[in-house]
Short mmCIF file of C-alpha atoms in Angstrom, two decimals:
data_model
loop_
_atom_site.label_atom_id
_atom_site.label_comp_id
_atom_site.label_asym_id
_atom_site.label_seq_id
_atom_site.Cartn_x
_atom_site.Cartn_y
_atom_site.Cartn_z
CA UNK A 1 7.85 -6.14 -17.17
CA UNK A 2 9.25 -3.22 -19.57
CA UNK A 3 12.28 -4.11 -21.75
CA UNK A 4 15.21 -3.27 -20.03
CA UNK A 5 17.05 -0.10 -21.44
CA UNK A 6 20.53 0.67 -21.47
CA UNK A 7 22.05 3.63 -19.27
CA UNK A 8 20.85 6.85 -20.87
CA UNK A 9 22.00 10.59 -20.60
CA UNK A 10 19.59 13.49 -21.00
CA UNK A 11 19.20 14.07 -24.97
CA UNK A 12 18.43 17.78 -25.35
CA UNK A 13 22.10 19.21 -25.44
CA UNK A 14 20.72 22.27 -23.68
CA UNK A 15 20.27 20.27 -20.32
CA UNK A 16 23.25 18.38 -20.88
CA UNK A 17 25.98 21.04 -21.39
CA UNK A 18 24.12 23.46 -18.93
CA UNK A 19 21.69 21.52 -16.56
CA UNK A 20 22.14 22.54 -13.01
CA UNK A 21 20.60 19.18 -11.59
CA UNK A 22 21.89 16.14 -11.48
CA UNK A 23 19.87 12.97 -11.29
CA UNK A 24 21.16 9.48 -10.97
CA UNK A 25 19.40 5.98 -10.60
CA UNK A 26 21.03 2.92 -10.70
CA UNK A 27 17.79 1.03 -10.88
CA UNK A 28 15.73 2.53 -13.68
CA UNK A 29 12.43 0.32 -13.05
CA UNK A 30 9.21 0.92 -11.05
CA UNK A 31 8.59 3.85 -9.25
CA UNK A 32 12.29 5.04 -9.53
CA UNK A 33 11.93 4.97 -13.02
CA UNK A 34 8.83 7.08 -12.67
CA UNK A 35 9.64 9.57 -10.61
CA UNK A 36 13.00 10.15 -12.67
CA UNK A 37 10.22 10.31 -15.84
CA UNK A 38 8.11 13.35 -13.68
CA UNK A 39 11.33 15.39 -12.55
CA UNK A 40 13.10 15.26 -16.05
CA UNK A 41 9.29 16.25 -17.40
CA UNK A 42 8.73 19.18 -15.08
CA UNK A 43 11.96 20.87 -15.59
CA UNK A 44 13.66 19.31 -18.74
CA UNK A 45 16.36 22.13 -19.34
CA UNK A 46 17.50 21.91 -15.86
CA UNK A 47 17.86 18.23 -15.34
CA UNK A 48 20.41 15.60 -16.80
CA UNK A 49 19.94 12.55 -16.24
CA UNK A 50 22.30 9.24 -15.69
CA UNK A 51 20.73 5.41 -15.23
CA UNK A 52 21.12 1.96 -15.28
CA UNK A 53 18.97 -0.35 -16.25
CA UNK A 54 16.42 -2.19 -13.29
CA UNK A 55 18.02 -5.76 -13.56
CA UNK A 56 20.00 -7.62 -10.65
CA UNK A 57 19.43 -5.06 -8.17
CA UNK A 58 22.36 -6.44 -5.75
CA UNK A 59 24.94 -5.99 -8.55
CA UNK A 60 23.69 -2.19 -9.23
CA UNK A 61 23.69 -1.46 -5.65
CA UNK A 62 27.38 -2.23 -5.40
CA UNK A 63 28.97 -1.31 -8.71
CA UNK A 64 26.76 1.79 -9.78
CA UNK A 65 29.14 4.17 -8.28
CA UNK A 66 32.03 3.19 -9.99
CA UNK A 67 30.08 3.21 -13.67
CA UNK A 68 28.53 6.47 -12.96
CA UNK A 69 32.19 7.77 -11.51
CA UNK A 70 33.74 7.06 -15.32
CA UNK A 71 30.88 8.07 -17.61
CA UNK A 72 29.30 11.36 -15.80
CA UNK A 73 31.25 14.42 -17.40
CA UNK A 74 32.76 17.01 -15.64
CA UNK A 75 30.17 20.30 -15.07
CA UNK A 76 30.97 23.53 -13.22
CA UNK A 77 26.90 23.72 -13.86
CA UNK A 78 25.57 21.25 -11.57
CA UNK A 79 23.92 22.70 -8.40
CA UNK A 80 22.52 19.73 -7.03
CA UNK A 81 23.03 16.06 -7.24
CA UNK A 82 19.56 14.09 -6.46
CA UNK A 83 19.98 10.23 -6.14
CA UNK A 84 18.13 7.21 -5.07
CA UNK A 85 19.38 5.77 -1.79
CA UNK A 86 20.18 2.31 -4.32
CA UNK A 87 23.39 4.44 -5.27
CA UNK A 88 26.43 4.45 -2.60
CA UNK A 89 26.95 8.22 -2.62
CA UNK A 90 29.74 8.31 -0.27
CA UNK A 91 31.57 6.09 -2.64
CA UNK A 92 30.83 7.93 -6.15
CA UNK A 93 31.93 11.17 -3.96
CA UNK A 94 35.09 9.55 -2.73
CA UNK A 95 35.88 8.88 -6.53
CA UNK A 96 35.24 12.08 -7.64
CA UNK A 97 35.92 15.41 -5.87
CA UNK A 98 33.97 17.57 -8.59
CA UNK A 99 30.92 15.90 -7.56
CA UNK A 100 31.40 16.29 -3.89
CA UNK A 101 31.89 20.05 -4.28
CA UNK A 102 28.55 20.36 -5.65
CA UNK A 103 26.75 22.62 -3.54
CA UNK A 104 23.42 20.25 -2.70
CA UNK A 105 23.59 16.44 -2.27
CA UNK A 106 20.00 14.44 -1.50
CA UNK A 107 19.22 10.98 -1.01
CA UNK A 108 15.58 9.91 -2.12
CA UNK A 109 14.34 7.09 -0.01
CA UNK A 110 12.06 4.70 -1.90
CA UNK A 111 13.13 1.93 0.92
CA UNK A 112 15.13 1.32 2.96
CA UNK A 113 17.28 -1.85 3.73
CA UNK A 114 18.07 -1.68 7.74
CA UNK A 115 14.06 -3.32 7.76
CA UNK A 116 14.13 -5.01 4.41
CA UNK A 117 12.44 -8.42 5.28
CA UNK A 118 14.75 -11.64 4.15
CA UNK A 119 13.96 -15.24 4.90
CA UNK A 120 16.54 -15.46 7.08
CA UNK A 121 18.28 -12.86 9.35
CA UNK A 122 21.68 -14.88 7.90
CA UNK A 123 20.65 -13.89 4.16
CA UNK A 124 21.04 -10.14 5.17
CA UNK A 125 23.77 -8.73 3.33
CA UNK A 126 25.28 -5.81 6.03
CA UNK A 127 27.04 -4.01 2.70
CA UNK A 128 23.56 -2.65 1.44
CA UNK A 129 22.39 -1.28 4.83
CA UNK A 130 25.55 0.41 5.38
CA UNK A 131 26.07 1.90 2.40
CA UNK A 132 22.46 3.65 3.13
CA UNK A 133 24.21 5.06 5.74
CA UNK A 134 27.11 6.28 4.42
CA UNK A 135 25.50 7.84 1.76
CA UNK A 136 22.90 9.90 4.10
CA UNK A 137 26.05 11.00 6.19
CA UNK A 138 27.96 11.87 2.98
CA UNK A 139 24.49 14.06 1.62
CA UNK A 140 23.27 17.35 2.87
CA UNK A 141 19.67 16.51 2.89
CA UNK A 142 17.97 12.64 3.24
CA UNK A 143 14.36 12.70 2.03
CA UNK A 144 11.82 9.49 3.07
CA UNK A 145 8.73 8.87 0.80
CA UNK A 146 7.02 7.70 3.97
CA UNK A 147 7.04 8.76 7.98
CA UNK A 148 7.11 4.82 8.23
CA UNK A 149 10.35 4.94 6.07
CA UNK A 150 12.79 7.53 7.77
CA UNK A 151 11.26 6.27 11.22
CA UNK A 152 11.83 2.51 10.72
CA UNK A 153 15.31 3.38 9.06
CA UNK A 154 16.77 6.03 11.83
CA UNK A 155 15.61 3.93 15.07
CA UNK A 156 17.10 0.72 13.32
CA UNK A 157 20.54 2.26 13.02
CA UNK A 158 21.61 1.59 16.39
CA UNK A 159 21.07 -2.05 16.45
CA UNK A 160 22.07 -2.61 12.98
CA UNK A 161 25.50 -1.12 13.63
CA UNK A 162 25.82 -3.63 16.84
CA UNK A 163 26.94 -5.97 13.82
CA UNK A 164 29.92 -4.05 13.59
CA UNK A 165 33.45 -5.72 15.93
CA UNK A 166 34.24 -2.71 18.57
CA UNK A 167 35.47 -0.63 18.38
CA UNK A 168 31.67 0.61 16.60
CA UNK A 169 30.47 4.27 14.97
CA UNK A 170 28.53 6.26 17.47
CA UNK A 171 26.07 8.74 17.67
CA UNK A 172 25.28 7.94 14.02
CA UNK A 173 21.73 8.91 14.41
CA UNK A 174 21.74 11.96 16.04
CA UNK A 175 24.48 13.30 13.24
CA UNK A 176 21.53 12.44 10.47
CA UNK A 177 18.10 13.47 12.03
CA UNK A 178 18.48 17.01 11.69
CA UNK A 179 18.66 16.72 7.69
CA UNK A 180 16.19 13.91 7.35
CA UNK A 181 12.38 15.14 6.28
CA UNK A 182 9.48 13.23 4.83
CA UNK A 183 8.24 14.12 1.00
CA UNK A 184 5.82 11.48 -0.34
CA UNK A 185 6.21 10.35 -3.92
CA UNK A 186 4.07 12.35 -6.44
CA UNK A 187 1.34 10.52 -8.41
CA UNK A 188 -0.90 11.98 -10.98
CA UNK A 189 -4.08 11.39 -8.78
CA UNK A 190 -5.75 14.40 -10.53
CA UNK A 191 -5.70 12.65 -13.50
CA UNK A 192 -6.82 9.11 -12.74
CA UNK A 193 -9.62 10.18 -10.59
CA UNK A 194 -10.78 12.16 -13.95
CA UNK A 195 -10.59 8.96 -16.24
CA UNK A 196 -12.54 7.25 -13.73
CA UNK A 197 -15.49 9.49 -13.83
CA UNK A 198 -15.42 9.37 -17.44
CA UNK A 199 -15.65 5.22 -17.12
CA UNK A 200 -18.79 2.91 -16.34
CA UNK A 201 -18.11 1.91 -12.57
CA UNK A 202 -16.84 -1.69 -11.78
CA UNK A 203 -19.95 -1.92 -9.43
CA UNK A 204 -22.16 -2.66 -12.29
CA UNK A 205 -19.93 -6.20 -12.59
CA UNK A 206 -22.18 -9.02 -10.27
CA UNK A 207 -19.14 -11.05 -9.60
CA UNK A 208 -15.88 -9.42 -7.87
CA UNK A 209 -13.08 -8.35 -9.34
CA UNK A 210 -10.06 -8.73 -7.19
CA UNK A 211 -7.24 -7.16 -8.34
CA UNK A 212 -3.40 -7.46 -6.54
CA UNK A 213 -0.50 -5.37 -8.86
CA UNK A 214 2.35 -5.36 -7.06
CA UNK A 215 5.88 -7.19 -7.94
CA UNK A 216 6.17 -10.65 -8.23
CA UNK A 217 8.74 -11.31 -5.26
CA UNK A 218 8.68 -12.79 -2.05
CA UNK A 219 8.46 -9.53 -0.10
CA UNK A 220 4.93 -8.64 -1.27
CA UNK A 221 3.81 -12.13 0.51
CA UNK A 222 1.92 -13.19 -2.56
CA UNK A 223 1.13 -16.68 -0.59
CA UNK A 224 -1.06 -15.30 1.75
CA UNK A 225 -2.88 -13.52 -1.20
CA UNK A 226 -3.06 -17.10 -3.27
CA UNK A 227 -4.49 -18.90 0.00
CA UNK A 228 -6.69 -16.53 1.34
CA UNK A 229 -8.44 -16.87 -2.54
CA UNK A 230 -7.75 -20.49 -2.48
CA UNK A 231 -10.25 -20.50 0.78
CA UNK A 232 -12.50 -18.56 -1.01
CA UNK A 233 -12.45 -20.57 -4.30
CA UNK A 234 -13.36 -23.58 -1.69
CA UNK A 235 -16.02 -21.96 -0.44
CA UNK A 236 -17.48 -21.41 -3.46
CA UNK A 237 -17.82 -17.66 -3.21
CA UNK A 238 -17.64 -15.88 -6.62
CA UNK A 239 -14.78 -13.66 -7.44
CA UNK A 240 -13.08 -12.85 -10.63
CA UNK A 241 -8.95 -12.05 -10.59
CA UNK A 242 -6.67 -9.85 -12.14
CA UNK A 243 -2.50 -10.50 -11.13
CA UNK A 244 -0.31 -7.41 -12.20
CA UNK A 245 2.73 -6.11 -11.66
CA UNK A 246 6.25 -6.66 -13.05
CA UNK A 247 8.09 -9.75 -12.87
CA UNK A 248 11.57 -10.36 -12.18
CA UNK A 249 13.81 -13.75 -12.74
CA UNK A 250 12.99 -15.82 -9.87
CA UNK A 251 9.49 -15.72 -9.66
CA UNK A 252 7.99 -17.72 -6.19
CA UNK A 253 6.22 -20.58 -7.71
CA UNK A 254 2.77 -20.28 -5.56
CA UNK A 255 2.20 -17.93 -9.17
CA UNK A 256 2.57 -20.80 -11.59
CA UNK A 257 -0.05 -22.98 -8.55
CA UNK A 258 -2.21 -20.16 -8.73
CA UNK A 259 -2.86 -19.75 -12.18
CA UNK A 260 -4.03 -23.46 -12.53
CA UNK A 261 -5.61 -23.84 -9.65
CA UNK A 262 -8.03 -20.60 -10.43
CA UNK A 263 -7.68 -20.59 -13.56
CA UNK A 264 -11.45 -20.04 -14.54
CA UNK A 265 -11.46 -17.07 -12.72
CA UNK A 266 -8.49 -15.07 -14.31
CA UNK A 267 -9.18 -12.16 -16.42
CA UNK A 268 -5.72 -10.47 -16.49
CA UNK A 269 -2.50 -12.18 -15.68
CA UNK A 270 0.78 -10.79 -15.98
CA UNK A 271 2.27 -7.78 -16.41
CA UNK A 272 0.66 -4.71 -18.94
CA UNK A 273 2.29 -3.46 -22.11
CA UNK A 274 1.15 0.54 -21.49
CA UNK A 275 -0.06 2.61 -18.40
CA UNK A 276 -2.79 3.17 -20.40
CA UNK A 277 -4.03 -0.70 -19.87
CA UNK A 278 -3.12 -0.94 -16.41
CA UNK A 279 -5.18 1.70 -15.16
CA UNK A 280 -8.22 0.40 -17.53
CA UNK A 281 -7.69 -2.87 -15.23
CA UNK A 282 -7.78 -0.88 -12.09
CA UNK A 283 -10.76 1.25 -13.16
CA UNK A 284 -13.01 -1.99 -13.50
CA UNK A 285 -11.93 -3.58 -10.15
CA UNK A 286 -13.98 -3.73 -6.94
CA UNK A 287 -10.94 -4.33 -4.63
CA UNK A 288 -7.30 -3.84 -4.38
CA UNK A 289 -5.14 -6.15 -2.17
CA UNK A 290 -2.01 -5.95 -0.59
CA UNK A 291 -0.19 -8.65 1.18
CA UNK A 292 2.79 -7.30 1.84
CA UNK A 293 5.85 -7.84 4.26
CA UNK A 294 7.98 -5.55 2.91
CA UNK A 295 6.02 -1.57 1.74
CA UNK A 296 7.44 1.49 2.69
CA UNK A 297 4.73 3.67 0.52
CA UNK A 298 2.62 1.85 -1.94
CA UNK A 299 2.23 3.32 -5.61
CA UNK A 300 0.50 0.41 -6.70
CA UNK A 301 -2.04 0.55 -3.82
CA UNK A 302 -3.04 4.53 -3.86
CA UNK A 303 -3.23 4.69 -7.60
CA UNK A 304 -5.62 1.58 -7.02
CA UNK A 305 -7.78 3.38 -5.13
CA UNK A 306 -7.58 6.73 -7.18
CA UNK A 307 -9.38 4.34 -9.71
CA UNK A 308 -11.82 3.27 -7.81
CA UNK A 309 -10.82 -0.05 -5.82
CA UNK A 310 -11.35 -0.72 -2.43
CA UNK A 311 -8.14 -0.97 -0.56
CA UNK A 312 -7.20 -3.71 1.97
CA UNK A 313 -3.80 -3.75 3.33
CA UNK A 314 -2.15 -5.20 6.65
CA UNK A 315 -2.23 -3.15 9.55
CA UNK A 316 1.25 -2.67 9.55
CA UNK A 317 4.16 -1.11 7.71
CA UNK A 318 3.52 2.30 6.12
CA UNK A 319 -0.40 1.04 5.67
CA UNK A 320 -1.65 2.54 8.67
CA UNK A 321 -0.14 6.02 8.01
CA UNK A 322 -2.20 6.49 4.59
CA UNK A 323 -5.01 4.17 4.80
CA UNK A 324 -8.18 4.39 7.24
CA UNK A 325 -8.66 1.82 9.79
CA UNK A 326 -11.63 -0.31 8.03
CA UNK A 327 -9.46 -0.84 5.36
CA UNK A 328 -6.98 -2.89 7.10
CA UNK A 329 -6.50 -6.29 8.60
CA UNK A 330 -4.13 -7.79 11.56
CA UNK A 331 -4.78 -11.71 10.77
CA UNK A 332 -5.52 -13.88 7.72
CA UNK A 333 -8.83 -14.51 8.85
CA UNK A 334 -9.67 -10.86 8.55
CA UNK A 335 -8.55 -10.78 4.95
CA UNK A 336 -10.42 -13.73 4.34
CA UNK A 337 -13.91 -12.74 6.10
CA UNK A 338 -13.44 -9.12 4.81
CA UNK A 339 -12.96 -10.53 0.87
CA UNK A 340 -15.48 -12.84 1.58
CA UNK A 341 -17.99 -10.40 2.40
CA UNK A 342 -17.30 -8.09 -0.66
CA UNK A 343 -17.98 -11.17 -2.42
CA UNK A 344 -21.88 -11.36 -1.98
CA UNK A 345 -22.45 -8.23 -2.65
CA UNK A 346 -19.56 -6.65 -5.09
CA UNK A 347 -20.94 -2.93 -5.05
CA UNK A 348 -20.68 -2.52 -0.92
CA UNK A 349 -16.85 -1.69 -2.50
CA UNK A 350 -17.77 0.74 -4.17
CA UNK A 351 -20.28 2.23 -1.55
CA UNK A 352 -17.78 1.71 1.49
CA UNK A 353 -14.67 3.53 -0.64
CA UNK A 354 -12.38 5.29 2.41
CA UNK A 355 -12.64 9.20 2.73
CA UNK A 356 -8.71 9.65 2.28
CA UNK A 357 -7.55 12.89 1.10
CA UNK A 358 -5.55 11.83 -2.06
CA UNK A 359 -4.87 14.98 -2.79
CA UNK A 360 -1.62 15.66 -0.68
CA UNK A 361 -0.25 12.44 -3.00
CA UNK A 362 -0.79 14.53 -5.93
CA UNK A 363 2.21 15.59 -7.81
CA UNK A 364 0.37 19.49 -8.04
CA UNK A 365 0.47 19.36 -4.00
CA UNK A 366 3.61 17.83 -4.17
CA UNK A 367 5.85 19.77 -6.84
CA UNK A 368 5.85 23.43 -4.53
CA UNK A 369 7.70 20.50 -2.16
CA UNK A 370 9.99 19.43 -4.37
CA UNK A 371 10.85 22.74 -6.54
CA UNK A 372 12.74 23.98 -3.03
CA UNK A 373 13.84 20.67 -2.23
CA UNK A 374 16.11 20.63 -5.24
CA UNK A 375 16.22 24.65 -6.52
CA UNK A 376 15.58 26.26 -2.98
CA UNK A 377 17.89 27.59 -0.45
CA UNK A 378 18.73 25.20 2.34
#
């Protein structure tokens, strides 16, 4: 995981005495942090930026309004305020009227919580749901990085507010569709697909390389993952492993099992100290795997494959709206038979890689997109 760093401004006093766009994220990890990193890149005069740092994400989701309420300074500049759906807009408005004069106000969805899985329907907090929705009905446009994100989050609404005592809000829905659109996160496809050809393919490797970077929480399902290549560590099939992806405090403890129990088999575990030797790791894998209960677009997964690994995800969540049908599976058995079959012969992965068109996930697609999003009329 990256060090955590404190809440930071924009440094180049030219953005921050005359920048036009403001950007807040009250989580400043993961792809948040990385699409804050491409939008301050593209148009660094134009942009200042406010964060807080991606640790207890429960306590930034409540309290970031208030922080960025006393410490963002007074602009007649800014144009347009661009947050993450973590922040309660409604409530850093309320608190300051400067801000809610500004003449554009969008939401980013990277998820969205009316879905978010929990073990229990009784460990849903309702405060982090609703806030969502105060904050789309307080902005002028709500942007999704997924069609499975804004759908799953505006026909949930209804039943979600049911939680509510009557008298209830009504009609919430209908009052946010018409400025909801879709707008899928930018990646730098272009430029991992041109390091790959430039590297040895992972299909001269005779054993397997199964590689799974995703976060180290309960949501990603990293049981199934761990007993599907339990079975296969049974059976004897051959298959080496590489476990990525930041960790967080309370990590589930199938990780600790799993990293004894295959322990011959490990060639990365943990997360990466640069981009630089993550992608080298996803470059000489065969297969990327995804186990997740909880996705609503899947960096990890399409930046996989834009190195080269064979992608299989469930066939459900946002997985079915990016990935081709072979590349899924509906039962644990699938998973299992599927991985098992890559394992006898490791270069059918590379053979059998999906015709997607990365392309339209490529921030030089992408950026016309975003350039009227946040500097366009409307």
């Amino acid at each position: 995981m990256e060090p955590d760093e404190s809440a930071e401004t924009c440094s180049d006093s030219a953005a921050s005495t005359e920048a036009d766009l403001l950007l807040l994220e009250p989580f400043f990890g993961g792809s948040h942090r990385q699409l804050v990193h491409l939008l301050r890149s593209r148009w660094p005069t134009r942009v200042a930026v406010y964060t807080l740092p991606a640790k207890k994400w429960h306590w930034r989701a409540r309290t970031a309004a208030l922080y960025f309420a006393q410490v963002i300074p007074r602009s007649a500049h800014y144009k347009v305020l661009f947050s993450s759906a973590t922040l309660s807009l409604a409530e850093l408005l309320g608190m300051r009227s400067d801000l809610a004069s500004v003449g554009k106000k969008v939401v980013y969805f990277h998820e969205n919580q009316l879905v978010y899985p929990t073990r229990k329907q009784q460990e849903r907090d309702f405060q982090y749901g609703y806030n969502q929705i105060t904050s789309c009905m307080a902005a002028d446009r709500v942007v999704f990085n997924s069609q499975f994100n804004m759908t799953s989050f505006l026909s949930s609404i209804a039943s979600f507010l049911k939680s509510i005592p009557d008298p209830r809000p009504r009609h919430v829905r209908s009052q946010l569709e018409a400025k909801c659109s879709v707008l899928y996160f930018p990646l730098d496809i272009a430029g991992l697909v041109h390091a790959r050809s430039s590297s040895p393919p992972a299909a001269e490797c005779p054993v397997l390389h199964v590689v799974w970077p995703h976060r180290w929480e309960h949501d990603k399902n990293p049981s199934l993952f761990f007993e599907t290549l339990f079975r296969l560590a049974d059976a004897q099939a051959p298959f080496e492993l590489s476990v990525l992806g930041e960790q967080f405090q309370d990590v589930p403890a199938v990780f600790e099992a799993a990293k004894q129990r295959l322990a011959g088999r490990v060639r990365h575990w943990g997360f990466l100290p640069t981009k630089e030797d993550y992608y080298a790791v996803l470059r000489s894998g065969h297969v990327v795997v995804s186990t997740a209960s909880h996705e609503f677009f899947g960096v990890a997964m399409l930046e996989a494959v834009a190195c080269g690994c064979y992608p299989l995800c469930p066939n459900a969540l946002v997985y079915p709206e990016i990935f081709p049908e072979d590349c899924l599976f509906s039962t644990p058995q699938q998973l299992f038979t599927k991985l098992r079959h890559l394992c006898r012969d490791p270069s059918q992965a590379r053979r059998r890689m999906p015709d997607m068109d990365l392309a339209r996930f490529d921030w030089a697609t992408l950026q016309p997109h975003y350039e009227r999003l946040l500097f366009g009329d409307g």
